[in-house]
Amino acid sequence: MLKIENIEVCYGFIKAIKGVSFEVEKGEIIALIGSNGAGKTTILHTITGLISPKSGTITFEGKDLTKTPAHKILGMGMAHVPEGRRIFQELTVFENLKLGAYILRDKKQIEKNLEYVYEHFPRLKERKNQLAGTLSGGEQQMLAMGRALMSNPKIILMDEPSMGLSPILVSEIFQIIKEVSQDGTTVLLVEQNAKKALTIADRAYVLETGNITLSGKAKDLLADDRIKKAYLGE
Ligand code: ATP
């Protein structure tokens, strides 16, 4: 469904991504794990067209994304939940959600998507008229996910959903990611919290300073001594 082939990304003279390749098949949860500065966010931004790679190709359902403008990529069925959530603080929960569906024309579909979001995030329904800036960190993460789901995406790209959340909220968010996946949305999950990510993912890639150094089935990686030592604190 999504194929990244040998991409290189530079910031000025510094090569942040040094020839990365990986694939996401329809229906999978793929985790991209790695520590601070490994290049995880850069990869997501390159997929969504915010950054152009120096070389390499990215294909989504057979179409070359490196030749597609960023604003068109959402319309192709891809949604991005950015690091730090980036919700509209001055707007209500409901208004934020509605903005997530701006590419859709069909009012019935928008209603249906809203119901889907409220069903998975009852807390957003309870707080639909609250200003987004006054939500707790966990609720803001839910809103960012809900907003992305409002476009009814085929694939959702999530950048560190666990960031700054208490363990209980992290578990709640990861449970919802699993449900969204079971409902048919493909997930690319970028995470520093390797343990949580590997627990829900089908397969995973480990990124270290711009290179993929390990990959495989998530359950095998959870049992891998190198992962245990470097990422699981065991
Ligand atoms: P984190 O988990 O801390 O968010 P990350 O794995 O997402 O890290 P990136 O944010 O992709 O990592 O950064 C990869 C490297 O590229 C880092 O060394 C970072 O300093 C550098 N970098 C990122 N954005 C820029 C930029 N706009 N200009 C220059 N260097 C950048």
CSV table of N, CA, C and O in Angstrom, one decimal, residues 104-167:
chain,number,residue,atom,x,y,z
A,104,LEU,N,-14.2,16.3,2.5
A,104,LEU,CA,-15.4,15.5,2.1
A,104,LEU,C,-16.5,16.5,1.8
A,104,LEU,O,-16.7,17.5,2.4
A,105,ARG,N,-17.3,16.1,0.8
A,105,ARG,CA,-18.5,16.9,0.4
A,105,ARG,C,-19.8,16.3,1.0
A,105,ARG,O,-20.7,17.0,1.3
A,106,ASP,N,-19.8,15.0,1.1
A,106,ASP,CA,-21.0,14.3,1.4
A,106,ASP,C,-21.3,14.4,2.9
A,106,ASP,O,-20.6,13.9,3.8
A,107,LYS,N,-22.4,15.2,3.2
A,107,LYS,CA,-22.8,15.5,4.6
A,107,LYS,C,-23.1,14.3,5.4
A,107,LYS,O,-22.7,14.2,6.6
A,108,LYS,N,-23.7,13.3,4.7
A,108,LYS,CA,-24.0,12.0,5.4
A,108,LYS,C,-22.8,11.3,5.9
A,108,LYS,O,-22.7,10.7,7.0
A,109,GLN,N,-21.8,11.3,5.0
A,109,GLN,CA,-20.5,10.7,5.3
A,109,GLN,C,-19.8,11.4,6.5
A,109,GLN,O,-19.3,10.7,7.4
A,110,ILE,N,-19.9,12.7,6.5
A,110,ILE,CA,-19.3,13.5,7.6
A,110,ILE,C,-20.0,13.1,8.9
A,110,ILE,O,-19.3,12.9,9.9
A,111,GLU,N,-21.3,13.0,8.9
A,111,GLU,CA,-22.1,12.6,10.0
A,111,GLU,C,-21.7,11.2,10.5
A,111,GLU,O,-21.5,11.0,11.7
A,112,LYS,N,-21.5,10.4,9.6
A,112,LYS,CA,-21.1,9.0,9.9
A,112,LYS,C,-19.7,8.9,10.5
A,112,LYS,O,-19.5,8.2,11.5
A,113,ASN,N,-18.8,9.7,10.0
A,113,ASN,CA,-17.5,9.7,10.5
A,113,ASN,C,-17.5,10.3,11.9
A,113,ASN,O,-16.7,9.9,12.8
A,114,LEU,N,-18.3,11.4,12.1
A,114,LEU,CA,-18.4,12.0,13.4
A,114,LEU,C,-18.9,11.0,14.4
A,114,LEU,O,-18.4,10.9,15.6
A,115,GLU,N,-19.9,10.2,14.1
A,115,GLU,CA,-20.4,9.2,15.0
A,115,GLU,C,-19.4,8.2,15.3
A,115,GLU,O,-19.3,7.8,16.5
A,116,TYR,N,-18.6,7.8,14.3
A,116,TYR,CA,-17.5,6.8,14.5
A,116,TYR,C,-16.5,7.4,15.5
A,116,TYR,O,-16.1,6.7,16.4
A,117,VAL,N,-16.1,8.6,15.3
A,117,VAL,CA,-15.2,9.3,16.2
A,117,VAL,C,-15.7,9.3,17.7
A,117,VAL,O,-15.1,9.0,18.6
A,118,TYR,N,-17.0,9.8,17.8
A,118,TYR,CA,-17.6,9.9,19.1
A,118,TYR,C,-17.8,8.5,19.8
A,118,TYR,O,-17.6,8.4,21.0
A,119,GLU,N,-18.0,7.5,19.0
A,119,GLU,CA,-18.1,6.2,19.5
A,119,GLU,C,-16.8,5.7,20.1
A,119,GLU,O,-16.7,5.1,21.2
A,120,HIS,N,-15.7,6.0,19.4
A,120,HIS,CA,-14.4,5.6,19.9
A,120,HIS,C,-13.8,6.5,21.0
A,120,HIS,O,-13.0,6.1,21.8
A,121,PHE,N,-14.3,7.7,21.0
A,121,PHE,CA,-13.8,8.7,21.9
A,121,PHE,C,-15.0,9.4,22.6
A,121,PHE,O,-15.3,10.6,22.3
A,122,PRO,N,-15.6,8.7,23.5
A,122,PRO,CA,-16.8,9.3,24.2
A,122,PRO,C,-16.5,10.5,24.9
A,122,PRO,O,-17.3,11.4,25.0
A,123,ARG,N,-15.2,10.6,25.3
A,123,ARG,CA,-14.8,11.8,26.0
A,123,ARG,C,-14.9,13.1,25.1
A,123,ARG,O,-15.1,14.2,25.6
A,124,LEU,N,-14.6,12.9,23.8
A,124,LEU,CA,-14.7,14.0,22.9
A,124,LEU,C,-16.2,14.4,22.7
A,124,LEU,O,-16.5,15.6,22.6
A,125,LYS,N,-17.1,13.4,22.8
A,125,LYS,CA,-18.5,13.7,22.6
A,125,LYS,C,-19.0,14.6,23.8
A,125,LYS,O,-19.6,15.6,23.7
A,126,GLU,N,-18.6,14.1,25.0
A,126,GLU,CA,-19.0,14.8,26.2
A,126,GLU,C,-18.5,16.3,26.2
A,126,GLU,O,-19.1,17.2,26.8
A,127,ARG,N,-17.3,16.5,25.5
A,127,ARG,CA,-16.7,17.8,25.6
A,127,ARG,C,-16.7,18.5,24.2
A,127,ARG,O,-15.9,19.4,23.9
A,128,LYS,N,-17.7,18.2,23.4
A,128,LYS,CA,-17.7,18.7,22.0
A,128,LYS,C,-17.7,20.2,21.9
A,128,LYS,O,-17.2,20.8,21.0
A,129,ASN,N,-18.3,20.9,23.0
A,129,ASN,CA,-18.4,22.4,22.9
A,129,ASN,C,-17.3,23.1,23.7
A,129,ASN,O,-17.2,24.3,23.8
A,130,GLN,N,-16.3,22.2,24.2
A,130,GLN,CA,-15.2,22.8,25.0
A,130,GLN,C,-14.1,23.3,24.0
A,130,GLN,O,-13.9,22.7,23.0
A,131,LEU,N,-13.5,24.4,24.4
A,131,LEU,CA,-12.3,24.9,23.6
A,131,LEU,C,-11.2,23.9,23.7
A,131,LEU,O,-10.8,23.4,24.8
A,132,ALA,N,-10.7,23.5,22.5
A,132,ALA,CA,-9.7,22.5,22.4
A,132,ALA,C,-8.4,22.8,23.3
A,132,ALA,O,-7.8,21.9,23.9
A,133,GLY,N,-8.1,24.1,23.4
A,133,GLY,CA,-6.9,24.5,24.2
A,133,GLY,C,-7.0,24.2,25.7
A,133,GLY,O,-6.1,24.2,26.4
A,134,THR,N,-8.3,23.9,26.1
A,134,THR,CA,-8.5,23.7,27.6
A,134,THR,C,-8.6,22.2,27.9
A,134,THR,O,-8.8,21.8,29.0
A,135,LEU,N,-8.4,21.3,26.8
A,135,LEU,CA,-8.4,19.9,27.0
A,135,LEU,C,-7.1,19.4,27.7
A,135,LEU,O,-6.1,20.1,27.5
A,136,SER,N,-7.2,18.3,28.4
A,136,SER,CA,-6.0,17.7,29.0
A,136,SER,C,-5.1,17.2,27.8
A,136,SER,O,-5.6,17.0,26.7
A,137,GLY,N,-3.9,16.9,28.1
A,137,GLY,CA,-2.9,16.3,27.1
A,137,GLY,C,-3.5,15.1,26.4
A,137,GLY,O,-3.4,14.9,25.2
A,138,GLY,N,-4.1,14.2,27.2
A,138,GLY,CA,-4.6,12.9,26.7
A,138,GLY,C,-5.8,13.2,25.8
A,138,GLY,O,-6.0,12.6,24.7
A,139,GLU,N,-6.6,14.2,26.2
A,139,GLU,CA,-7.8,14.5,25.4
A,139,GLU,C,-7.4,15.2,24.1
A,139,GLU,O,-8.0,15.0,23.1
A,140,GLN,N,-6.4,16.0,24.2
A,140,GLN,CA,-5.9,16.6,23.0
A,140,GLN,C,-5.3,15.6,22.0
A,140,GLN,O,-5.5,15.7,20.8
A,141,GLN,N,-4.7,14.5,22.5
A,141,GLN,CA,-4.2,13.5,21.6
A,141,GLN,C,-5.4,12.8,21.0
A,141,GLN,O,-5.4,12.4,19.8
A,142,MET,N,-6.5,12.5,21.8
A,142,MET,CA,-7.7,11.9,21.3
A,142,MET,C,-8.3,12.8,20.2
A,142,MET,O,-8.7,12.3,19.1
A,143,LEU,N,-8.3,14.1,20.4
A,143,LEU,CA,-8.9,15.0,19.4
A,143,LEU,C,-8.0,15.0,18.1
A,143,LEU,O,-8.6,15.0,17.0
A,144,ALA,N,-6.7,15.0,18.3
A,144,ALA,CA,-5.9,14.9,17.1
A,144,ALA,C,-6.1,13.6,16.3
A,144,ALA,O,-6.2,13.7,15.0
A,145,MET,N,-6.3,12.5,17.0
A,145,MET,CA,-6.6,11.3,16.3
A,145,MET,C,-8.0,11.3,15.7
A,145,MET,O,-8.2,10.9,14.5
A,146,GLY,N,-9.0,11.8,16.4
A,146,GLY,CA,-10.3,11.9,16.0
A,146,GLY,C,-10.4,12.8,14.7
A,146,GLY,O,-11.1,12.5,13.7
A,147,ARG,N,-9.7,13.9,14.7
A,147,ARG,CA,-9.7,14.8,13.6
A,147,ARG,C,-9.1,14.1,12.4
A,147,ARG,O,-9.7,14.2,11.3
A,148,ALA,N,-8.1,13.3,12.5
A,148,ALA,CA,-7.5,12.6,11.4
A,148,ALA,C,-8.5,11.6,10.9
A,148,ALA,O,-8.7,11.4,9.7
A,149,LEU,N,-9.2,10.9,11.8
A,149,LEU,CA,-10.2,9.9,11.4
A,149,LEU,C,-11.4,10.5,10.7
A,149,LEU,O,-12.1,9.8,10.0
A,150,MET,N,-11.7,11.8,10.9
A,150,MET,CA,-12.8,12.4,10.2
A,150,MET,C,-12.7,12.4,8.7
A,150,MET,O,-13.7,12.6,8.0
A,151,SER,N,-11.5,12.2,8.2
A,151,SER,CA,-11.4,12.2,6.7
A,151,SER,C,-11.6,10.8,6.2
A,151,SER,O,-11.4,10.5,5.0
A,152,ASN,N,-11.9,9.8,7.1
A,152,ASN,CA,-12.1,8.5,6.7
A,152,ASN,C,-10.9,7.9,5.9
A,152,ASN,O,-11.0,7.4,4.8
A,153,PRO,N,-9.7,8.0,6.5
A,153,PRO,CA,-8.5,7.7,5.8
A,153,PRO,C,-8.3,6.2,5.6
A,153,PRO,O,-8.8,5.4,6.4
A,154,LYS,N,-7.5,5.8,4.5
A,154,LYS,CA,-7.2,4.4,4.3
A,154,LYS,C,-6.0,4.1,5.2
A,154,LYS,O,-5.8,3.0,5.7
A,155,ILE,N,-5.1,5.1,5.4
A,155,ILE,CA,-3.9,4.9,6.3
A,155,ILE,C,-3.8,6.2,7.2
A,155,ILE,O,-4.0,7.3,6.8
A,156,ILE,N,-3.4,5.9,8.4
A,156,ILE,CA,-3.2,7.0,9.4
A,156,ILE,C,-1.8,6.9,9.8
A,156,ILE,O,-1.3,5.8,10.2
A,157,LEU,N,-1.1,8.1,9.8
A,157,LEU,CA,0.3,8.1,10.2
A,157,LEU,C,0.3,8.8,11.5
A,157,LEU,O,-0.2,10.0,11.7
A,158,MET,N,0.9,8.2,12.5
A,158,MET,CA,0.8,8.8,13.9
A,158,MET,C,2.2,9.0,14.4
A,158,MET,O,3.0,8.1,14.5
A,159,ASP,N,2.4,10.3,14.8
A,159,ASP,CA,3.8,10.7,15.3
A,159,ASP,C,3.8,10.7,16.9
A,159,ASP,O,3.2,11.7,17.4
A,160,GLU,N,4.4,9.8,17.5
A,160,GLU,CA,4.5,9.7,19.0
A,160,GLU,C,3.2,10.0,19.7
A,160,GLU,O,3.2,11.0,20.5
A,161,PRO,N,2.2,9.2,19.5
A,161,PRO,CA,1.0,9.5,20.3
A,161,PRO,C,1.1,9.4,21.8
A,161,PRO,O,0.4,10.0,22.5
A,162,SER,N,2.2,8.7,22.3
A,162,SER,CA,2.3,8.5,23.7
A,162,SER,C,3.0,9.7,24.4
A,162,SER,O,3.0,9.7,25.6
A,163,MET,N,3.5,10.6,23.6
A,163,MET,CA,4.3,11.7,24.2
A,163,MET,C,3.6,12.5,25.3
A,163,MET,O,2.5,13.0,25.1
A,164,GLY,N,4.2,12.5,26.4
A,164,GLY,CA,3.7,13.3,27.6
A,164,GLY,C,2.5,12.8,28.3
A,164,GLY,O,1.9,13.5,29.0
A,165,LEU,N,2.1,11.5,28.0
A,165,LEU,CA,0.9,11.0,28.6
A,165,LEU,C,1.2,10.0,29.7
A,165,LEU,O,2.3,9.3,29.7
A,166,SER,N,0.3,9.9,30.7
A,166,SER,CA,0.5,9.0,31.8
A,166,SER,C,0.4,7.5,31.2
A,166,SER,O,-0.3,7.3,30.2
A,167,PRO,N,1.0,6.5,31.9
A,167,PRO,CA,0.9,5.2,31.4
A,167,PRO,C,-0.5,4.7,31.1
A,167,PRO,O,-0.8,4.0,30.1
